[in-house]
Coordinates of C-alpha atoms in Angstrom, one line a residue:
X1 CA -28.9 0.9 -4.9
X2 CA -27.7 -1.8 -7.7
X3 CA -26.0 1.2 -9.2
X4 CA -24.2 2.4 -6.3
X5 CA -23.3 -1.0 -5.7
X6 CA -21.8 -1.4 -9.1
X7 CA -19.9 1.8 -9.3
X8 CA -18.5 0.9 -5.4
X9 CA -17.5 -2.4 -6.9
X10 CA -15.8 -0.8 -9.7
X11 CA -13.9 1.8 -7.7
X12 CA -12.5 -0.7 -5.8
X13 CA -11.6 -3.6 -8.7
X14 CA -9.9 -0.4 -10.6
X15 CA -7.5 -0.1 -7.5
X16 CA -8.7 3.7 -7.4
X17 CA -9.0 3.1 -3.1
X18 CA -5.6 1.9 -3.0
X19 CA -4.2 4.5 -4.9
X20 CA -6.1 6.9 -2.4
X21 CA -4.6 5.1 0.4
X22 CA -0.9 5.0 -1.1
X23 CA -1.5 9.0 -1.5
X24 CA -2.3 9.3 1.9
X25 CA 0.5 7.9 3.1
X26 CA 2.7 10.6 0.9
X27 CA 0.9 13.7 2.1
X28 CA 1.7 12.1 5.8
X29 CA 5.5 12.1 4.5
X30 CA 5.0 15.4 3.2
X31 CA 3.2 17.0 6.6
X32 CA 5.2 15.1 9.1
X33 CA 9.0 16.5 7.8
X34 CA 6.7 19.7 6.8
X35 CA 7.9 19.2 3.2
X36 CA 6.5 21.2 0.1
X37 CA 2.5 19.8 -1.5
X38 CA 4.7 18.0 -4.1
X39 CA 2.0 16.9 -5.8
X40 CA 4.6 15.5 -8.9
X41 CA 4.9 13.0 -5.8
X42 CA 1.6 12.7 -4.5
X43 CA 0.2 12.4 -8.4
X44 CA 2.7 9.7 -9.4
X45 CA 1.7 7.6 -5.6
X46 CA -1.8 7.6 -6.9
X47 CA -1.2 7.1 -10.6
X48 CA 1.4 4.6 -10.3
X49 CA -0.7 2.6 -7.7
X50 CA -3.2 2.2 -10.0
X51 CA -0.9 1.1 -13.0
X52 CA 1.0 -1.2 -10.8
X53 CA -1.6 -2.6 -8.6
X54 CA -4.1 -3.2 -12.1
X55 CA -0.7 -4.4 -13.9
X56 CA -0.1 -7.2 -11.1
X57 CA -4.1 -8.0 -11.1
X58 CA -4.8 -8.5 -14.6
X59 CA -1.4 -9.2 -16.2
X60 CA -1.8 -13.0 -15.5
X61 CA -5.0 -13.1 -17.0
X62 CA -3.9 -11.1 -20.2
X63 CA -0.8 -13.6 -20.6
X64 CA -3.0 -16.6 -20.6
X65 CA -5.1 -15.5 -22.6
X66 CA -8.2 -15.6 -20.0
X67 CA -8.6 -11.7 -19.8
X68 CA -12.7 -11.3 -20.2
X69 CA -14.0 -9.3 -22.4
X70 CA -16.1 -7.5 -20.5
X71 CA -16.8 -3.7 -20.6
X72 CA -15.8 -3.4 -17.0
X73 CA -12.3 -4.9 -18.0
X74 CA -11.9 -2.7 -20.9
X75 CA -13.1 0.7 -18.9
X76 CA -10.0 -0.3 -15.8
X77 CA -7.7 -1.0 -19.0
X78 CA -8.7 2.6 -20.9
X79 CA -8.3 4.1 -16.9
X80 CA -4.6 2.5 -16.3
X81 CA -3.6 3.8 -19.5
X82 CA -4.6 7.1 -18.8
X83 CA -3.2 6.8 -15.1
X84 CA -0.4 5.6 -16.8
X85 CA 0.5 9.0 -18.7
X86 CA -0.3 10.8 -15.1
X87 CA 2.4 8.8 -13.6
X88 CA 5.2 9.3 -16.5
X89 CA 4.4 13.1 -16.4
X90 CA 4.9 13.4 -12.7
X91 CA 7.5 11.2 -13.3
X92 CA 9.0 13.9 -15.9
X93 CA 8.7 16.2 -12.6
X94 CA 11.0 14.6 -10.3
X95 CA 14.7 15.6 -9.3
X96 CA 16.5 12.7 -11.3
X97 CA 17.8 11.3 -8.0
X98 CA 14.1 10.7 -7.5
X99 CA 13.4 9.1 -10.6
X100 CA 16.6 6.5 -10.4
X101 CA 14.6 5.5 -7.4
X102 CA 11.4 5.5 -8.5
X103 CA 12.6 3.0 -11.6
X104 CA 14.0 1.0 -9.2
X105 CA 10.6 0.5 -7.7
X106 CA 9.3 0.0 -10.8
X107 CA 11.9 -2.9 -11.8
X108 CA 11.0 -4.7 -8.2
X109 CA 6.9 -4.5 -9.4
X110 CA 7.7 -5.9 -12.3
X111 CA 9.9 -8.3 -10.8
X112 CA 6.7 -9.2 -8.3
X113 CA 4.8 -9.8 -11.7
X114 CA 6.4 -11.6 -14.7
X115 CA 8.9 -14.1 -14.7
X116 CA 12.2 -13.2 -15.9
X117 CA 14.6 -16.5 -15.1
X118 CA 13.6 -19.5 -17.2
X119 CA 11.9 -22.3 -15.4
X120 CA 10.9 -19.9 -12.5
X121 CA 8.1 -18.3 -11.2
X122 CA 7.8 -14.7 -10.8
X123 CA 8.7 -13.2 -7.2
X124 CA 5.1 -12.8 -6.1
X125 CA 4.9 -16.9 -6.2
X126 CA 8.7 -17.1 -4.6
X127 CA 7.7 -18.9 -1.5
X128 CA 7.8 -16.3 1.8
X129 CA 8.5 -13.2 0.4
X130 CA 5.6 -11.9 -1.4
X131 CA 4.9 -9.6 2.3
X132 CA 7.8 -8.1 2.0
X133 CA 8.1 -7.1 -1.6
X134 CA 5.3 -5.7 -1.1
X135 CA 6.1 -3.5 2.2
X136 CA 9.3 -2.2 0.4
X137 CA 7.5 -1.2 -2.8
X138 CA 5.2 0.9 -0.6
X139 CA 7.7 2.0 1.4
X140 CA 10.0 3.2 -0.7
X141 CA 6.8 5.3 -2.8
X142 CA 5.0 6.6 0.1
X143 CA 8.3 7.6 2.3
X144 CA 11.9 7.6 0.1
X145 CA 10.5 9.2 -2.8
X146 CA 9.2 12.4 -1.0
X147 CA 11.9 13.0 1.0
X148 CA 14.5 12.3 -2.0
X149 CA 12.4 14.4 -4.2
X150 CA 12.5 17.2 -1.1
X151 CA 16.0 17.1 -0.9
X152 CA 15.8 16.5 2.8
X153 CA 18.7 15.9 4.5
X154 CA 18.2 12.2 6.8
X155 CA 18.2 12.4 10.2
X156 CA 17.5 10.2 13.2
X157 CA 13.6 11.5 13.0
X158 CA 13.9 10.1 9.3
X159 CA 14.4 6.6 10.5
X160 CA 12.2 6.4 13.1
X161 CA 9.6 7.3 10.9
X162 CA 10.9 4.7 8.6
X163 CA 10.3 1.7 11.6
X164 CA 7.0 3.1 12.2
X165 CA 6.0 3.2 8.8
X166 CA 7.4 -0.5 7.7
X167 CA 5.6 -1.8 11.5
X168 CA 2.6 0.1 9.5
X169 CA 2.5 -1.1 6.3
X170 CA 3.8 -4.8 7.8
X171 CA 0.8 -5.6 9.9
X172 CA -1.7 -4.3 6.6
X173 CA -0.3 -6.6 4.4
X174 CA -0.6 -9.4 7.2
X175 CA -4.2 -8.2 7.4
X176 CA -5.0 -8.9 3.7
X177 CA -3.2 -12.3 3.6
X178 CA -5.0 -14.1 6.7
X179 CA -8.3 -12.7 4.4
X180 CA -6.6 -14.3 0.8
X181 CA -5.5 -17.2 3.1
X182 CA -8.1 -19.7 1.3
X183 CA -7.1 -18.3 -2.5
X184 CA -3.7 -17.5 -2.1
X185 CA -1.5 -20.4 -3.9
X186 CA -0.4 -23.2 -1.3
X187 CA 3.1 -22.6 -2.9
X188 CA 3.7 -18.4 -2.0
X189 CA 3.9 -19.6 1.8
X190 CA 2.1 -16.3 3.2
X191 CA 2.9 -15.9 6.8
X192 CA -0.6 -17.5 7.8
X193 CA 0.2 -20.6 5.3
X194 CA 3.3 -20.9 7.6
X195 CA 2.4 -20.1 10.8
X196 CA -1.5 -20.2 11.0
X197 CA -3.9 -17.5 11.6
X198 CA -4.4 -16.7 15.2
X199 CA -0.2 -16.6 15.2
X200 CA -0.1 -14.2 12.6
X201 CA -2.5 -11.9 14.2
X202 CA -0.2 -12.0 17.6
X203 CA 2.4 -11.1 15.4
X204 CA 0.6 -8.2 14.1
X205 CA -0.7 -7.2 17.4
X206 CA 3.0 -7.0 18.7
X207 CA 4.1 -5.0 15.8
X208 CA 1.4 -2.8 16.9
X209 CA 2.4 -3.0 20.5
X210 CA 6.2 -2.1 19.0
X211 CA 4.6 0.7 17.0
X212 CA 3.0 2.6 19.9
X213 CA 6.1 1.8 21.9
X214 CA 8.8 3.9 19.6
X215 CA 6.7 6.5 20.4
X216 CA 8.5 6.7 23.8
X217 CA 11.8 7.7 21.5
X218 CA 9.4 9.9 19.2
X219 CA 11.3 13.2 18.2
X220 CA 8.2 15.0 18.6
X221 CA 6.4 15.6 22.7
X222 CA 3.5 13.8 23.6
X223 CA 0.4 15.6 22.2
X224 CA -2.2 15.2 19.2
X225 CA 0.3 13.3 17.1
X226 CA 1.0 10.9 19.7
X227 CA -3.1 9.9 20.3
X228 CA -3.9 9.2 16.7
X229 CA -1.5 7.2 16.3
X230 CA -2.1 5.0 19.0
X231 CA -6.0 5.2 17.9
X232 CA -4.2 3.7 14.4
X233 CA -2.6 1.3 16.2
X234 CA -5.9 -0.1 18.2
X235 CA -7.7 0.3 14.8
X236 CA -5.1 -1.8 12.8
X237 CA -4.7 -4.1 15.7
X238 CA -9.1 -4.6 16.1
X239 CA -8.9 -5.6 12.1
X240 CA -6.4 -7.8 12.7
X241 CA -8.4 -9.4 15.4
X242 CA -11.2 -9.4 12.9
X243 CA -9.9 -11.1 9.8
X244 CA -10.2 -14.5 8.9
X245 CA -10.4 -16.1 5.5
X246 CA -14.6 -16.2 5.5
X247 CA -14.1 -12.3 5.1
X248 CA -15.7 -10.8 2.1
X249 CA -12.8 -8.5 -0.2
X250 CA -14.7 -5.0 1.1
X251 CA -13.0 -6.3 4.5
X252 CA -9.4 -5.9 3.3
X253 CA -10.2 -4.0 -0.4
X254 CA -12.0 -1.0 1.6
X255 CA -11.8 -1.0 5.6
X256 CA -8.0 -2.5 5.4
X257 CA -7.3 0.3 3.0
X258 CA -9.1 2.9 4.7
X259 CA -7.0 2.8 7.7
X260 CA -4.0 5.4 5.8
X261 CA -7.3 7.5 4.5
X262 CA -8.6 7.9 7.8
X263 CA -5.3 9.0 9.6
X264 CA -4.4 11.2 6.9
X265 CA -7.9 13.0 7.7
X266 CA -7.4 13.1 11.1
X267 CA -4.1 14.5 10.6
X268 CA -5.3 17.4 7.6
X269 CA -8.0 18.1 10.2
X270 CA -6.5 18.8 13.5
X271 CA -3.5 20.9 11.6
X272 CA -6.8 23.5 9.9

C-alpha cells in the first residue's frame, strides 16, 4: 500500500495528471469540431504540460539553489527532459501558423516564471493576474492550437465554445486557489486573497450557472452533449462548494484535475 501511495504521489508531483487533464481537453477540441486524432497536438498538450507545469514548480527552487537532491527530484528532472524532446518533435509536426502560436504560449509560461524586468517579480507574483495567465495559457493549448493546426475556418460555434471553455478552465483555477489560499504569497492577490472564500465560490458557482446558460444559444440541439455538460457544471460547481484551504493537494492535484478526464470519458464513451 506504501508503494502505491508513493508511486500515486509521484505521478502527481511529476505533473503527469495534469498533463492528462490538459490532453483531455484537446481530444474534446478535436471531437467537438470533428477534427482529425492530431496527435502532434494532443502529444505536445501532454508533453508540454509536463515541461511547463514541472519548469514553473521547480525552477524557483533550482535558481536558489534549494533544489533537493533527492532521487524523486532527479527521476521528474530525467522525465521533463524526456517530455521535453516529445513536445519539440510534435512541435516539428505542426503547420508553422501553429507553431508561431504555440511559441507564443511558450514566451507567456516563461513570462509566468522568471523575471525578465530588473527590480521586478516574475508575472506569476504580479499582484491579480496569476488566474488569468494561467486560463489563457490553457486556453490557447487545449483550444487555438487544434483548431489552427486543423486549419479550421472560425465560426460563431468556435467562439461559443471558446466562452464555455474560458467559464471552464476560470472556475478550475479558482478551485485550486481557495485550496493554495494559506501558501499562496500575500503579495499575488489571488481572487480569494481579495475577495475571501465563500465570494469566490459564488463567483464560480455563477460562472457555472453562465456555463449551462450558453447552452440555450448552443449550435448543437439539446441531447447527450447538452446533459454532460451540465453534470460538469454541478460537478465543478459541488468542488467549489467543497474547497477550503484545510484541503489536502489530492483535493485540487487529482479530483480538481480529474474533472477534464472524466468528461472527456464520458464524451469517448457515448460517441463508441
Amino acid at each position: 500500500m506504501q508503494v502505491f501511495r508513493r508511486l500515486f504521489d509521484f505521478y502527481l508531483t511529476a505533473s503527469f495528471h495534469v498533463a492528462l487533464s490538459c490532453w483531455s481537453l484537446v481530444r474534446l477540441t478535436q471531437c467537438w469540431f470533428h477534427l482529425p486524432d492530431d496527435k502532434a497536438v494532443s502529444g505536445f498538450a501532454f508533453f508540454g504540460t509536463i515541461v511547463g507545469y514541472n519548469f514553473v514548480k521547480y525552477d524557483a527552487l533550482v535558481r536558489t539553489q534549494k533544489y533537493p537532491a533527492k532521487t524523486k527530484y532527479q527521476l521528474i528532472a530525467g522525465l521533463s527532459l524526456f517530455a521535453f524532446f516529445g513536445a519539440l518533435y510534435c512541435f516539428s509536426k505542426f503547420q508553422t501558423r501553429t507553431q508561431i502560436a504555440s511559441v507564443a504560449v511558450l514566451l507567456l509560461t516563461v513570462l509566468y516564471t522568471l523575471p525578465f524586468f530588473p527590480n521586478r517579480k516574475n508575472a506569476r507574483n504580479w499582484a491579480g493576474i496569476k488566474i488569468y495567465i494561467v486560463t489563457l495559457c490553457w486556453l490557447g493549448v487545449t483550444l487555438f492550437l487544434p483548431v489552427i493546426n486543423a486549419q479550421m475556418p472560425i465560426k460563431t460555434d468556435f467562439y461559443f465554445f471558446a466562452v464555455q471553455r474560458t467559464l471552464l478552465i476560470f472556475s478550475l483555477v479558482l478551485i485550486f486557489e481557495i485550496v493554495d489560499l494559506k501558501t499562496d504569497d500575500p503579495h499575488l492577490q489571488t481572487v480569494p486573497q481579495q475577495i475571501g472564500v465563500r465570494a469566490t465560490q459564488k463567483l464560480g458557482l455563477w460562472l457555472m450557472v453562465f456555463f449551462v446558460l450558453a447552452e440555450l444559444f448552443a449550435p448543437h440541439p439539446f441531447g447527450t452533449i447538452t446533459l454532460i455538460k451540465i453534470g460538469l457544471a454541478v460537478t465543478t460547481s459541488a468542488m467549489l462548494l467543497l474547497a477550503n484551504p484545510n484541503r489536502s493537494h489530492y483535493f485540487s492535484w487529482f479530483w480538481a484535475e480529474s474533472i477534464p478526464v472524466v468528461w472527456w470519458a464520458a464524451v469517448w464513451f457515448l460517441s463508441r
